[in-house]
mmCIF file of C-alpha atoms and ligand atoms in Angstrom:
data_model
loop_
_atom_site.group_PDB
_atom_site.id
_atom_site.type_symbol
_atom_site.label_atom_id
_atom_site.label_comp_id
_atom_site.label_asym_id
_atom_site.label_seq_id
_atom_site.Cartn_x
_atom_site.Cartn_y
_atom_site.Cartn_z
ATOM 1 C CA MET A 1 0.000 0.000 0.000
ATOM 2 C CA SER A 2 1.277 3.439 -0.802
ATOM 3 C CA ILE A 3 0.319 6.778 0.557
ATOM 4 C CA GLY A 4 0.095 9.563 -2.000
ATOM 5 C CA PRO A 5 -0.517 9.471 -5.737
ATOM 6 C CA THR A 6 0.277 6.197 -7.573
ATOM 7 C CA THR A 7 -0.011 5.551 -11.311
ATOM 8 C CA THR A 8 -3.612 4.472 -10.958
ATOM 9 C CA THR A 9 -4.694 7.252 -8.633
ATOM 10 C CA SER A 10 -2.669 10.166 -9.975
ATOM 11 C CA ALA A 11 -5.748 11.359 -11.830
ATOM 12 C CA ILE A 12 -7.425 12.058 -8.482
ATOM 13 C CA GLN A 13 -7.325 15.777 -7.864
ATOM 14 C CA GLN A 14 -6.875 17.260 -4.427
ATOM 15 C CA PRO A 15 -9.588 19.750 -3.493
ATOM 16 C CA VAL A 16 -8.483 23.271 -4.360
ATOM 17 C CA SER A 17 -5.796 24.493 -1.917
ATOM 18 C CA TYR A 18 -6.055 21.537 0.472
ATOM 19 C CA HIS A 19 -3.858 21.727 3.551
ATOM 20 C CA PRO A 20 -3.901 18.794 5.935
ATOM 21 C CA PRO A 21 -5.051 20.181 9.277
ATOM 22 C CA GLN A 22 -2.469 20.884 11.954
ATOM 23 C CA LEU A 23 -5.171 21.297 14.586
ATOM 24 C CA ALA A 24 -8.635 19.767 14.925
ATOM 25 C CA VAL A 25 -11.042 21.655 17.140
ATOM 26 C CA ILE A 26 -13.530 19.185 18.620
ATOM 27 C CA VAL A 27 -16.867 20.578 19.741
ATOM 28 C CA PRO A 28 -19.079 18.189 21.723
ATOM 29 C CA SER A 29 -22.613 19.412 21.233
ATOM 30 C CA TYR A 30 -26.092 18.856 22.504
ATOM 31 C CA ASN A 31 -28.643 21.495 21.539
ATOM 32 C CA GLU A 32 -26.151 24.162 20.482
ATOM 33 C CA ARG A 33 -27.790 25.178 17.208
ATOM 34 C CA ASP A 34 -27.788 28.874 18.013
ATOM 35 C CA ASN A 35 -24.105 28.906 18.973
ATOM 36 C CA ILE A 36 -22.170 26.866 16.454
ATOM 37 C CA GLU A 37 -21.975 29.286 13.542
ATOM 38 C CA LEU A 38 -20.703 32.111 15.695
ATOM 39 C CA LEU A 39 -18.238 29.721 17.336
ATOM 40 C CA TYR A 40 -16.963 28.625 13.936
ATOM 41 C CA GLU A 41 -16.468 32.238 12.828
ATOM 42 C CA LYS A 42 -14.631 33.173 16.013
ATOM 43 C CA VAL A 43 -12.348 30.131 15.870
ATOM 44 C CA ALA A 44 -11.675 30.779 12.174
ATOM 45 C CA LEU A 45 -10.633 34.313 13.018
ATOM 46 C CA ALA A 46 -8.417 33.168 15.878
ATOM 47 C CA LEU A 47 -6.706 30.455 13.817
ATOM 48 C CA SER A 48 -6.265 32.308 10.537
ATOM 49 C CA GLY A 49 -2.961 31.195 9.051
ATOM 50 C CA THR A 50 -3.080 27.713 10.652
ATOM 51 C CA PRO A 51 -4.577 24.787 8.726
ATOM 52 C CA TRP A 52 -7.314 23.576 11.032
ATOM 53 C CA GLU A 53 -10.685 21.863 11.038
ATOM 54 C CA MET A 54 -13.707 21.791 13.290
ATOM 55 C CA ILE A 55 -15.439 18.520 14.155
ATOM 56 C CA VAL A 56 -18.769 18.877 15.880
ATOM 57 C CA VAL A 57 -19.749 15.663 17.666
ATOM 58 C CA ASP A 58 -23.484 15.886 18.105
ATOM 59 C CA ASP A 59 -25.700 13.388 19.918
ATOM 60 C CA ASP A 60 -28.595 13.843 17.507
ATOM 61 C CA SER A 61 -29.735 17.039 19.273
ATOM 62 C CA PRO A 62 -33.476 17.632 18.973
ATOM 63 C CA ASP A 63 -32.852 21.288 18.059
ATOM 64 C CA GLY A 64 -31.219 20.219 14.781
ATOM 65 C CA THR A 65 -27.621 21.209 15.556
ATOM 66 C CA ALA A 66 -26.365 18.495 13.185
ATOM 67 C CA ASP A 67 -28.394 19.798 10.223
ATOM 68 C CA LEU A 68 -27.009 23.249 10.770
ATOM 69 C CA VAL A 69 -23.438 21.934 10.879
ATOM 70 C CA ASN A 70 -24.050 20.031 7.650
ATOM 71 C CA GLU A 71 -25.255 23.256 6.030
ATOM 72 C CA LEU A 72 -22.105 24.995 7.248
ATOM 73 C CA SER A 73 -20.040 22.170 5.720
ATOM 74 C CA ARG A 74 -21.415 23.147 2.311
ATOM 75 C CA VAL A 75 -20.016 26.631 2.798
ATOM 76 C CA TYR A 76 -16.766 25.938 4.648
ATOM 77 C CA ALA A 77 -14.547 23.005 3.725
ATOM 78 C CA ASN A 78 -13.091 22.586 7.212
ATOM 79 C CA ILE A 79 -16.134 21.889 9.350
ATOM 80 C CA ARG A 80 -18.008 18.615 9.604
ATOM 81 C CA CYS A 81 -20.388 16.835 11.885
ATOM 82 C CA LEU A 82 -20.085 13.430 13.511
ATOM 83 C CA ARG A 83 -23.651 12.582 14.448
ATOM 84 C CA ARG A 84 -24.314 9.825 16.982
ATOM 85 C CA PHE A 85 -27.635 8.099 17.550
ATOM 86 C CA GLY A 86 -29.073 6.619 20.726
ATOM 87 C CA ARG A 87 -26.078 7.746 22.764
ATOM 88 C CA ARG A 88 -25.231 10.598 25.095
ATOM 89 C CA GLY A 89 -22.012 11.648 26.721
ATOM 90 C CA LEU A 90 -19.568 14.491 26.610
ATOM 91 C CA ALA A 91 -16.426 12.442 27.281
ATOM 92 C CA SER A 92 -17.087 9.792 24.641
ATOM 93 C CA ALA A 93 -18.062 12.519 22.155
ATOM 94 C CA CYS A 94 -14.637 14.148 22.618
ATOM 95 C CA VAL A 95 -12.781 10.855 22.204
ATOM 96 C CA GLU A 96 -14.676 9.918 19.049
ATOM 97 C CA GLY A 97 -14.045 13.359 17.570
ATOM 98 C CA MET A 98 -10.324 12.912 18.211
ATOM 99 C CA ALA A 99 -10.448 9.523 16.538
ATOM 100 C CA VAL A 100 -11.751 10.815 13.201
ATOM 101 C CA THR A 101 -9.143 13.472 12.496
ATOM 102 C CA SER A 102 -5.677 13.210 11.010
ATOM 103 C CA ALA A 103 -4.508 16.411 12.719
ATOM 104 C CA PRO A 104 -1.523 15.879 15.027
ATOM 105 C CA TYR A 105 -3.066 18.218 17.627
ATOM 106 C CA VAL A 106 -6.633 18.258 18.879
ATOM 107 C CA ALA A 107 -8.392 20.840 21.021
ATOM 108 C CA VAL A 108 -11.691 20.423 22.856
ATOM 109 C CA ILE A 109 -13.884 23.477 23.278
ATOM 110 C CA ASP A 110 -17.476 23.947 24.488
ATOM 111 C CA GLY A 111 -20.031 24.798 21.832
ATOM 112 C CA ASP A 112 -21.551 27.660 23.820
ATOM 113 C CA LEU A 113 -18.749 30.271 23.533
ATOM 114 C CA GLN A 114 -17.816 30.076 27.227
ATOM 115 C CA HIS A 115 -14.207 29.336 26.325
ATOM 116 C CA ASP A 116 -11.950 32.035 24.907
ATOM 117 C CA GLU A 117 -10.963 30.788 21.459
ATOM 118 C CA THR A 118 -8.370 33.562 21.023
ATOM 119 C CA ILE A 119 -5.885 31.613 23.170
ATOM 120 C CA LEU A 120 -5.932 28.622 20.795
ATOM 121 C CA PRO A 121 -2.829 29.801 18.846
ATOM 122 C CA VAL A 122 -0.855 30.172 22.109
ATOM 123 C CA MET A 123 -2.018 26.737 23.234
ATOM 124 C CA LEU A 124 -0.926 25.255 19.914
ATOM 125 C CA GLU A 125 2.460 26.983 20.150
ATOM 126 C CA LYS A 126 3.080 25.441 23.561
ATOM 127 C CA ALA A 127 2.167 21.998 22.274
ATOM 128 C CA VAL A 128 4.414 22.346 19.225
ATOM 129 C CA ALA A 129 7.170 23.445 21.627
ATOM 130 C CA GLY A 130 6.857 20.115 23.457
ATOM 131 C CA ALA A 131 3.880 20.005 25.831
ATOM 132 C CA ASP A 132 1.667 16.926 25.448
ATOM 133 C CA LEU A 133 -1.268 18.747 26.991
ATOM 134 C CA VAL A 134 -2.124 22.438 27.238
ATOM 135 C CA VAL A 135 -5.001 23.324 29.547
ATOM 136 C CA GLY A 136 -7.073 26.455 29.069
ATOM 137 C CA SER A 137 -7.279 27.515 32.706
ATOM 138 C CA ARG A 138 -9.563 29.849 34.608
ATOM 139 C CA PHE A 139 -7.224 29.737 37.589
ATOM 140 C CA ALA A 140 -3.762 30.150 36.022
ATOM 141 C CA GLU A 141 -2.038 33.494 35.557
ATOM 142 C CA GLY A 142 -4.121 35.713 33.312
ATOM 143 C CA GLY A 143 -7.208 33.586 33.878
ATOM 144 C CA SER A 144 -10.445 34.227 35.688
ATOM 145 C CA ALA A 145 -13.710 32.431 36.335
ATOM 146 C CA GLY A 146 -15.310 35.715 35.235
ATOM 147 C CA ASN A 147 -19.065 35.741 35.594
ATOM 148 C CA GLY A 148 -19.464 32.426 33.769
ATOM 149 C CA LEU A 149 -20.436 30.555 36.945
ATOM 150 C CA SER A 150 -23.084 31.143 39.598
ATOM 151 C CA ALA A 151 -21.937 31.263 43.236
ATOM 152 C CA THR A 152 -23.187 27.683 43.823
ATOM 153 C CA ARG A 153 -21.464 26.419 40.681
ATOM 154 C CA LEU A 154 -18.257 28.208 41.708
ATOM 155 C CA SER A 155 -18.088 26.597 45.149
ATOM 156 C CA GLY A 156 -19.001 23.230 43.615
ATOM 157 C CA SER A 157 -16.266 23.745 41.063
ATOM 158 C CA ASN A 158 -13.739 24.559 43.805
ATOM 159 C CA PHE A 159 -14.647 21.402 45.684
ATOM 160 C CA ALA A 160 -14.417 19.299 42.527
ATOM 161 C CA ASN A 161 -10.982 20.837 41.901
ATOM 162 C CA LYS A 162 -9.810 19.783 45.382
ATOM 163 C CA LEU A 163 -10.968 16.207 44.766
ATOM 164 C CA ALA A 164 -9.267 16.225 41.368
ATOM 165 C CA GLY A 165 -6.018 17.456 42.935
ATOM 166 C CA MET A 166 -5.975 14.309 45.084
ATOM 167 C CA ILE A 167 -5.893 12.010 42.066
ATOM 168 C CA ALA A 168 -4.148 14.132 39.420
ATOM 169 C CA GLY A 169 -0.596 13.343 40.575
ATOM 170 C CA GLN A 170 0.580 16.697 39.216
ATOM 171 C CA ALA A 171 -0.299 20.345 39.780
ATOM 172 C CA VAL A 172 -3.003 21.479 37.381
ATOM 173 C CA SER A 173 -4.815 24.680 38.320
ATOM 174 C CA ASP A 174 -8.031 23.831 36.440
ATOM 175 C CA PRO A 175 -8.431 20.044 36.237
ATOM 176 C CA MET A 176 -12.176 20.466 35.615
ATOM 177 C CA SER A 177 -11.584 22.515 32.481
ATOM 178 C CA GLY A 178 -13.527 21.526 29.403
ATOM 179 C CA PHE A 179 -11.047 23.504 27.291
ATOM 180 C CA PHE A 180 -7.703 21.908 26.425
ATOM 181 C CA LEU A 181 -5.389 20.983 23.584
ATOM 182 C CA ILE A 182 -3.563 17.682 23.410
ATOM 183 C CA ARG A 183 -1.259 15.763 21.104
ATOM 184 C CA ARG A 184 -3.607 13.417 19.277
ATOM 185 C CA GLU A 185 -1.355 10.367 19.717
ATOM 186 C CA ALA A 186 -1.202 10.913 23.473
ATOM 187 C CA ALA A 187 -4.975 11.190 23.721
ATOM 188 C CA LEU A 188 -5.642 8.136 21.582
ATOM 189 C CA LYS A 189 -3.173 6.073 23.571
ATOM 190 C CA ALA A 190 -5.224 6.655 26.727
ATOM 191 C CA ALA A 191 -8.590 6.521 24.930
ATOM 192 C CA PRO A 192 -9.354 2.791 25.312
ATOM 193 C CA LYS A 193 -8.873 3.071 29.082
ATOM 194 C CA LEU A 194 -10.989 6.189 29.650
ATOM 195 C CA ALA A 195 -14.355 6.042 31.397
ATOM 196 C CA SER A 196 -16.736 6.785 28.550
ATOM 197 C CA ASP A 197 -19.604 7.814 30.739
ATOM 198 C CA GLY A 198 -18.531 11.095 32.322
ATOM 199 C CA PHE A 199 -18.397 14.834 31.821
ATOM 200 C CA LYS A 200 -14.809 15.079 33.008
ATOM 201 C CA ILE A 201 -12.506 13.893 30.320
ATOM 202 C CA LEU A 202 -9.490 16.065 31.147
ATOM 203 C CA ILE A 203 -8.785 14.683 34.613
ATOM 204 C CA ASP A 204 -9.371 11.182 33.245
ATOM 205 C CA LEU A 205 -6.780 11.762 30.486
ATOM 206 C CA ILE A 206 -4.239 13.044 33.023
ATOM 207 C CA VAL A 207 -4.707 10.203 35.517
ATOM 208 C CA THR A 208 -4.993 7.433 32.927
ATOM 209 C CA SER A 209 -1.876 8.530 31.017
ATOM 210 C CA ALA A 210 0.133 8.667 34.230
ATOM 211 C CA ARG A 211 -1.084 5.231 35.192
ATOM 212 C CA MET A 212 -0.044 3.859 31.794
ATOM 213 C CA GLY A 213 3.502 5.031 32.501
ATOM 214 C CA THR A 214 3.337 7.981 30.092
ATOM 215 C CA PRO A 215 2.467 11.024 32.210
ATOM 216 C CA LEU A 216 1.466 14.059 30.157
ATOM 217 C CA LYS A 217 3.870 16.987 30.059
ATOM 218 C CA THR A 218 1.393 19.725 30.871
ATOM 219 C CA ALA A 219 1.298 23.477 30.256
ATOM 220 C CA GLU A 220 -1.437 26.025 30.978
ATOM 221 C CA VAL A 221 -2.781 29.180 29.423
ATOM 222 C CA GLY A 222 -5.066 31.484 31.434
ATOM 223 C CA TYR A 223 -8.329 32.786 30.025
ATOM 224 C CA THR A 224 -11.503 34.421 31.259
ATOM 225 C CA PHE A 225 -14.500 32.125 31.394
ATOM 226 C CA ARG A 226 -17.490 33.720 29.680
ATOM 227 C CA GLN A 227 -21.196 33.339 30.105
ATOM 228 C CA ARG A 228 -22.957 30.814 27.911
ATOM 229 C CA HIS A 229 -24.132 32.457 24.690
ATOM 230 C CA ALA A 230 -27.466 30.768 23.833
ATOM 231 C CA GLY A 231 -29.203 27.681 25.246
ATOM 232 C CA GLU A 232 -28.809 25.881 28.550
ATOM 233 C CA SER A 233 -26.070 24.089 30.459
ATOM 234 C CA LYS A 234 -26.275 20.285 30.579
ATOM 235 C CA MET A 235 -24.627 20.187 33.989
ATOM 236 C CA SER A 236 -26.908 18.432 36.496
ATOM 237 C CA PRO A 237 -26.821 16.667 39.871
ATOM 238 C CA LEU A 238 -26.438 13.416 37.911
ATOM 239 C CA VAL A 239 -23.250 14.753 36.331
ATOM 240 C CA VAL A 240 -21.927 15.546 39.821
ATOM 241 C CA ILE A 241 -22.654 12.020 41.090
ATOM 242 C CA GLN A 242 -21.046 10.568 37.956
ATOM 243 C CA TYR A 243 -17.955 12.653 38.673
ATOM 244 C CA LEU A 244 -17.814 11.311 42.240
ATOM 245 C CA GLY A 245 -18.005 7.794 40.772
ATOM 246 C CA LEU A 246 -15.084 8.551 38.470
ATOM 247 C CA TRP A 247 -13.099 10.050 41.347
ATOM 248 C CA LEU A 248 -13.664 7.061 43.658
ATOM 249 C CA SER A 249 -12.752 4.726 40.817
ATOM 250 C CA LYS A 250 -9.444 6.549 40.272
ATOM 251 C CA LEU A 251 -8.835 6.463 44.027
ATOM 252 C CA THR A 252 -9.085 2.662 43.934
ATOM 253 C CA GLY A 253 -6.418 2.731 41.224
ATOM 254 C CA GLY A 254 -9.091 2.001 38.635
ATOM 255 C CA ALA A 255 -9.721 -1.449 40.159
ATOM 256 C CA LEU A 256 -13.437 -0.690 40.472
ATOM 257 C CA PRO A 257 -14.967 0.901 37.356
ATOM 258 C CA PRO A 258 -17.107 4.030 37.934
ATOM 259 C CA SER A 259 -20.183 2.211 36.630
ATOM 260 C CA PHE A 260 -19.749 -0.515 39.267
ATOM 261 C CA LEU A 261 -19.508 2.097 42.027
ATOM 262 C CA LEU A 262 -22.624 3.861 40.732
ATOM 263 C CA PHE A 263 -24.423 0.521 40.449
ATOM 264 C CA GLY A 264 -23.490 -0.198 44.071
ATOM 265 C CA LEU A 265 -24.660 3.247 45.171
ATOM 266 C CA VAL A 266 -27.985 2.698 43.429
ATOM 267 C CA GLY A 267 -28.243 -0.723 45.121
ATOM 268 C CA GLY A 268 -27.707 0.996 48.493
ATOM 269 C CA THR A 269 -30.599 3.371 47.878
ATOM 270 C CA GLY A 270 -32.631 0.335 46.749
ATOM 271 C CA VAL A 271 -32.173 -1.260 50.185
ATOM 272 C CA VAL A 272 -33.609 1.876 51.806
ATOM 273 C CA VAL A 273 -36.555 1.885 49.375
ATOM 274 C CA HIS A 274 -37.105 -1.812 50.108
ATOM 275 C CA LEU A 275 -37.235 -1.316 53.867
ATOM 276 C CA LEU A 276 -39.507 1.734 53.632
ATOM 277 C CA THR A 277 -41.934 -0.096 51.346
ATOM 278 C CA LEU A 278 -41.878 -3.144 53.584
ATOM 279 C CA GLY A 279 -42.758 -0.936 56.548
ATOM 280 C CA LEU A 280 -45.540 0.749 54.581
ATOM 281 C CA PHE A 281 -47.099 -2.540 53.511
ATOM 282 C CA THR A 282 -46.903 -4.313 56.865
ATOM 283 C CA SER A 283 -47.994 -1.436 59.114
ATOM 284 C CA VAL A 284 -49.980 1.152 57.139
ATOM 285 C CA LEU A 285 -51.566 -1.265 54.668
ATOM 286 C CA ALA A 286 -51.708 -4.109 57.230
ATOM 287 C CA GLN A 287 -50.474 -6.767 54.784
ATOM 288 C CA GLY A 288 -48.860 -10.065 55.749
ATOM 289 C CA PHE A 289 -45.066 -10.364 55.665
ATOM 290 C CA VAL A 290 -44.761 -12.461 52.504
ATOM 291 C CA VAL A 291 -47.024 -10.214 50.417
ATOM 292 C CA SER A 292 -45.247 -7.121 51.754
ATOM 293 C CA GLN A 293 -41.824 -8.596 51.079
ATOM 294 C CA ILE A 294 -42.794 -9.451 47.489
ATOM 295 C CA ALA A 295 -44.187 -5.955 46.899
ATOM 296 C CA ALA A 296 -41.111 -4.328 48.459
ATOM 297 C CA THR A 297 -38.788 -6.457 46.326
ATOM 298 C CA LEU A 298 -40.592 -5.526 43.095
ATOM 299 C CA ILE A 299 -40.704 -1.837 43.945
ATOM 300 C CA ALA A 300 -37.048 -1.720 44.988
ATOM 301 C CA MET A 301 -35.980 -3.553 41.808
ATOM 302 C CA THR A 302 -37.976 -1.123 39.670
ATOM 303 C CA TRP A 303 -36.442 1.795 41.534
ATOM 304 C CA ASN A 304 -32.952 0.365 40.943
ATOM 305 C CA PHE A 305 -33.660 -0.171 37.269
ATOM 306 C CA PHE A 306 -34.776 3.394 36.606
ATOM 307 C CA LEU A 307 -32.005 4.935 38.675
ATOM 308 C CA ASN A 308 -29.373 2.843 36.871
ATOM 309 C CA ASN A 309 -30.907 3.736 33.538
ATOM 310 C CA ASN A 310 -30.639 7.463 34.285
ATOM 311 C CA LEU A 311 -27.411 7.577 36.261
ATOM 312 C CA THR A 312 -25.130 4.584 35.781
ATOM 313 C CA TYR A 313 -26.027 4.106 32.121
ATOM 314 C CA SER A 314 -27.129 7.625 31.166
ATOM 315 C CA ASP A 315 -24.870 7.347 28.109
ATOM 316 C CA ARG A 316 -26.922 4.436 26.756
ATOM 317 C CA LYS A 317 -30.276 5.107 28.337
ATOM 318 C CA LEU A 318 -33.065 2.710 27.302
ATOM 319 C CA ARG A 319 -36.212 4.351 25.987
ATOM 320 C CA GLY A 320 -39.597 3.367 24.566
ATOM 321 C CA LYS A 321 -40.129 -0.353 24.043
ATOM 322 C CA ARG A 322 -36.599 -1.155 25.128
ATOM 323 C CA LEU A 323 -37.456 0.288 28.510
ATOM 324 C CA ILE A 324 -40.004 -2.495 29.054
ATOM 325 C CA THR A 325 -37.809 -5.351 27.764
ATOM 326 C CA GLY A 326 -34.936 -3.860 29.749
ATOM 327 C CA LEU A 327 -36.978 -3.808 32.943
ATOM 328 C CA LEU A 328 -38.063 -7.428 32.436
ATOM 329 C CA SER A 329 -34.505 -8.597 31.776
ATOM 330 C CA PHE A 330 -33.372 -6.651 34.852
ATOM 331 C CA PHE A 331 -35.998 -8.470 36.972
ATOM 332 C CA ALA A 332 -34.958 -11.857 35.579
ATOM 333 C CA ILE A 333 -31.246 -11.254 36.117
ATOM 334 C CA CYS A 334 -31.733 -9.931 39.647
ATOM 335 C CA ALA A 335 -33.814 -13.011 40.447
ATOM 336 C CA LEU A 336 -30.909 -15.198 39.319
ATOM 337 C CA GLY A 337 -28.614 -12.956 41.378
ATOM 338 C CA GLY A 338 -30.843 -13.690 44.373
ATOM 339 C CA VAL A 339 -30.453 -17.425 43.806
ATOM 340 C CA ALA A 340 -26.673 -16.991 43.529
ATOM 341 C CA ASN A 341 -26.732 -14.947 46.727
ATOM 342 C CA ILE A 342 -28.573 -17.600 48.709
ATOM 343 C CA SER A 343 -26.501 -20.514 47.351
ATOM 344 C CA VAL A 344 -23.190 -18.838 48.114
ATOM 345 C CA ALA A 345 -24.328 -17.642 51.532
ATOM 346 C CA SER A 346 -25.666 -21.097 52.520
ATOM 347 C CA ALA A 347 -22.515 -22.860 51.336
ATOM 348 C CA ILE A 348 -20.314 -20.505 53.344
ATOM 349 C CA TYR A 349 -22.605 -20.696 56.356
ATOM 350 C CA ALA A 350 -22.524 -24.487 56.278
ATOM 351 C CA TRP A 351 -18.732 -24.312 56.275
ATOM 352 C CA ASP A 352 -17.980 -21.731 59.006
ATOM 353 C CA GLN A 353 -21.349 -21.012 60.738
ATOM 354 C CA GLN A 354 -20.635 -17.243 60.657
ATOM 355 C CA THR A 355 -23.953 -15.529 59.885
ATOM 356 C CA PHE A 356 -22.433 -12.137 59.090
ATOM 357 C CA VAL A 357 -19.598 -13.386 56.906
ATOM 358 C CA ALA A 358 -21.922 -15.698 54.984
ATOM 359 C CA GLY A 359 -24.553 -12.968 54.515
ATOM 360 C CA LEU A 360 -21.974 -10.453 53.318
ATOM 361 C CA ALA A 361 -20.409 -12.928 50.893
ATOM 362 C CA GLY A 362 -23.850 -13.671 49.446
ATOM 363 C CA ALA A 363 -24.653 -9.981 49.046
ATOM 364 C CA VAL A 364 -21.300 -9.221 47.378
ATOM 365 C CA MET A 365 -21.735 -12.231 45.123
ATOM 366 C CA SER A 366 -25.174 -11.145 43.907
ATOM 367 C CA SER A 367 -24.104 -7.479 43.462
ATOM 368 C CA VAL A 368 -21.205 -8.481 41.236
ATOM 369 C CA PHE A 369 -23.403 -10.946 39.373
ATOM 370 C CA ASN A 370 -26.211 -8.426 38.835
ATOM 371 C CA TYR A 371 -23.749 -5.749 37.731
ATOM 372 C CA ALA A 372 -21.880 -7.937 35.278
ATOM 373 C CA VAL A 373 -24.913 -9.640 33.780
ATOM 374 C CA THR A 374 -27.196 -6.581 33.489
ATOM 375 C CA ARG A 375 -24.295 -4.692 31.939
ATOM 376 C CA ALA A 376 -23.919 -7.420 29.330
ATOM 377 C CA PHE A 377 -27.635 -7.940 28.616
ATOM 378 C CA THR A 378 -29.848 -5.104 29.861
ATOM 379 C CA TRP A 379 -27.563 -2.184 28.937
ATOM 380 C CA LYS A 380 -25.420 -3.854 26.278
HETATM 381 N N1 GDD B 401 -22.188 15.270 22.244
HETATM 382 C C1 GDD B 401 -22.552 15.667 23.478
HETATM 383 N N2 GDD B 401 -23.250 14.799 24.274
HETATM 384 N N3 GDD B 401 -22.215 16.895 23.909
HETATM 385 C C2 GDD B 401 -22.603 17.261 25.153
HETATM 386 C C3 GDD B 401 -23.330 16.428 26.014
HETATM 387 C C4 GDD B 401 -23.672 15.121 25.538
HETATM 388 O O1 GDD B 401 -24.309 14.317 26.197
HETATM 389 N N4 GDD B 401 -23.550 17.085 27.185
HETATM 390 C C5 GDD B 401 -22.990 18.307 27.040
HETATM 391 N N5 GDD B 401 -22.431 18.435 25.807
HETATM 392 C C6 GDD B 401 -21.731 19.586 25.232
HETATM 393 C C7 GDD B 401 -22.522 20.872 25.320
HETATM 394 O O2 GDD B 401 -23.375 21.047 24.197
HETATM 395 C C8 GDD B 401 -21.408 21.915 25.340
HETATM 396 O O3 GDD B 401 -20.935 22.210 24.056
HETATM 397 C C9 GDD B 401 -20.311 21.207 26.126
HETATM 398 O O4 GDD B 401 -20.569 19.817 26.007
HETATM 399 C C10 GDD B 401 -20.272 21.606 27.606
HETATM 400 O O5 GDD B 401 -21.576 21.427 28.153
HETATM 401 P P1 GDD B 401 -22.283 22.566 29.037
HETATM 402 O O6 GDD B 401 -23.652 22.100 29.288
HETATM 403 O O7 GDD B 401 -22.092 23.905 28.420
HETATM 404 O O8 GDD B 401 -21.447 22.421 30.370
HETATM 405 P P2 GDD B 401 -21.082 23.530 31.419
HETATM 406 O O9 GDD B 401 -20.818 24.849 30.813
HETATM 407 O O10 GDD B 401 -22.101 23.492 32.486
HETATM 408 O O11 GDD B 401 -19.715 22.947 31.952
HETATM 409 C C11 GDD B 401 -18.558 23.294 31.256
HETATM 410 O O12 GDD B 401 -17.738 24.035 32.058
HETATM 411 C C12 GDD B 401 -17.234 23.323 33.175
HETATM 412 C C13 GDD B 401 -16.391 24.227 33.979
HETATM 413 O O13 GDD B 401 -17.165 24.863 34.904
HETATM 414 C C14 GDD B 401 -17.835 22.054 30.726
HETATM 415 O O14 GDD B 401 -16.792 22.450 29.864
HETATM 416 C C15 GDD B 401 -17.267 21.272 31.840
HETATM 417 O O15 GDD B 401 -16.460 20.209 31.286
HETATM 418 C C16 GDD B 401 -16.421 22.159 32.690
HETATM 419 O O16 GDD B 401 -15.976 21.459 33.817
HETATM 420 MN MN1 MN B 402 -21.106 25.624 28.959
#
C-alpha cells in the first residue's frame, strides 16, 4: 500500500488548496444550534494562518444542531459533523471526535462560547514546543472564572478541583476545564482506558496517562471564562454524582470501574426503598409479611432499574419499548442474582457457621453478578 498518488490514482485531484489540518477543534454538542456558527467564525478568526478543522460531535440534538453543521459544511470546507444516535455523553463525544481526524493536535472546546478561542494559537504553540497537553485555565495566571459561573457552581467547582487534585498526581490549576489541547497520539493512547460515561474527560486523560507510565507533560494558558451564549447548560446533579463515581474509581487505582460504584450506590438506595416499602405494607396497609416482602422487592428492583438507567447508564439510556424489555430482563437477572446470593451464603454458612460473613459474601456475590450480567444484557 502506498500513501500519495500512484499511477492508478494520480488522476485524483486534491480539493483546491487543500492543507492537511495541523489542529482539529472538537466541539461536543447537545442542543447548540444557536451557537455553532458564531463559534466557527470566532475560531476561524483566531486560527487564521493555521490549517485547522472543526469537528462537531453531536448526539442527535433535537434542536437540529447536526443539520445546521451540515449546512455549514457546504459553505466551509473545514467543518463537519459526527452525528451519533441513541447515545449521550460528553467524554465519549470528545474521544470519538479525536479519533476521526488526522490532525496531530486536537483541542476540545465547548459549543456555547464560554471558552476564549483567542488563546488557541498560544495553546498550539506550547504543544508544538513540546507540551503533550495544554489546559485552558480559569485559575492560572491571566485567567479568571469571570461571571461564567453562579456562586453555587463556583463553590461546587472549587470542591471538585480539590478532589481532582488528590488524584491528578501533578499540579493542574483547572483540572475540571472543558477547554484543552492535546497531542492526538497521546490522547488516543489513553482513549481505550478512559471512562466513557462522564463529563470530566481532562482529569481522566491526566490520571490514565500517568497510570499507563506515560504522564502528560502539561502546560497552561489562562483565560476568562465567559457566560454561555445561547441555550442551557447540561450540567446536572447526575453529572456531579457521575464525577464522584469517576473520582472514587481513580482512588481505587481504577480497580473498580465508575459504573460498578454507581451501580453499588444505586443498590444501596434500593435497600432503603425496600425497607420503607416493607414498613408501609406491613404497618400502614396491614399486609402479611410475605405479600409485603414481594411488593417491596418488586418496587425496589424497579427503583434500581430506573435509577441505573438514568445515572449509571445515562450514556446508553433505554427508551420506549426497550425500557419495558430492559426492565423485564433486569428483573430476571436480579432473580438469578438472588439465587446466587442464597446458594453462596448457605454454602459458606454451612462451612464456618458465621452468619455475618456468609450474609456479606452472598450480598457481594449477587451485586457483582447483577452488575456484570445486566451490563452485558440489559444495557449492552
Ligand atoms: N455530544 C454531546 N453529548 N455533547 C454534550 C453532552 C452530551 O451528552 N452534554 C454536554 N455536551 C456539550 C454541550 O453542548 C457543550 O458544548 C459542552 O458539552 C459543555 O456542556 P455545558 O452544558 O455547556 O457544560 P457547562 O458549561 O455546564 O460545563 C462546562 O464548564 C465546566 C467548567 O465549569 C464544561 O466544559 C465542563 O467540562 C467544565 O468542567
Ligand atoms: Mn457551557
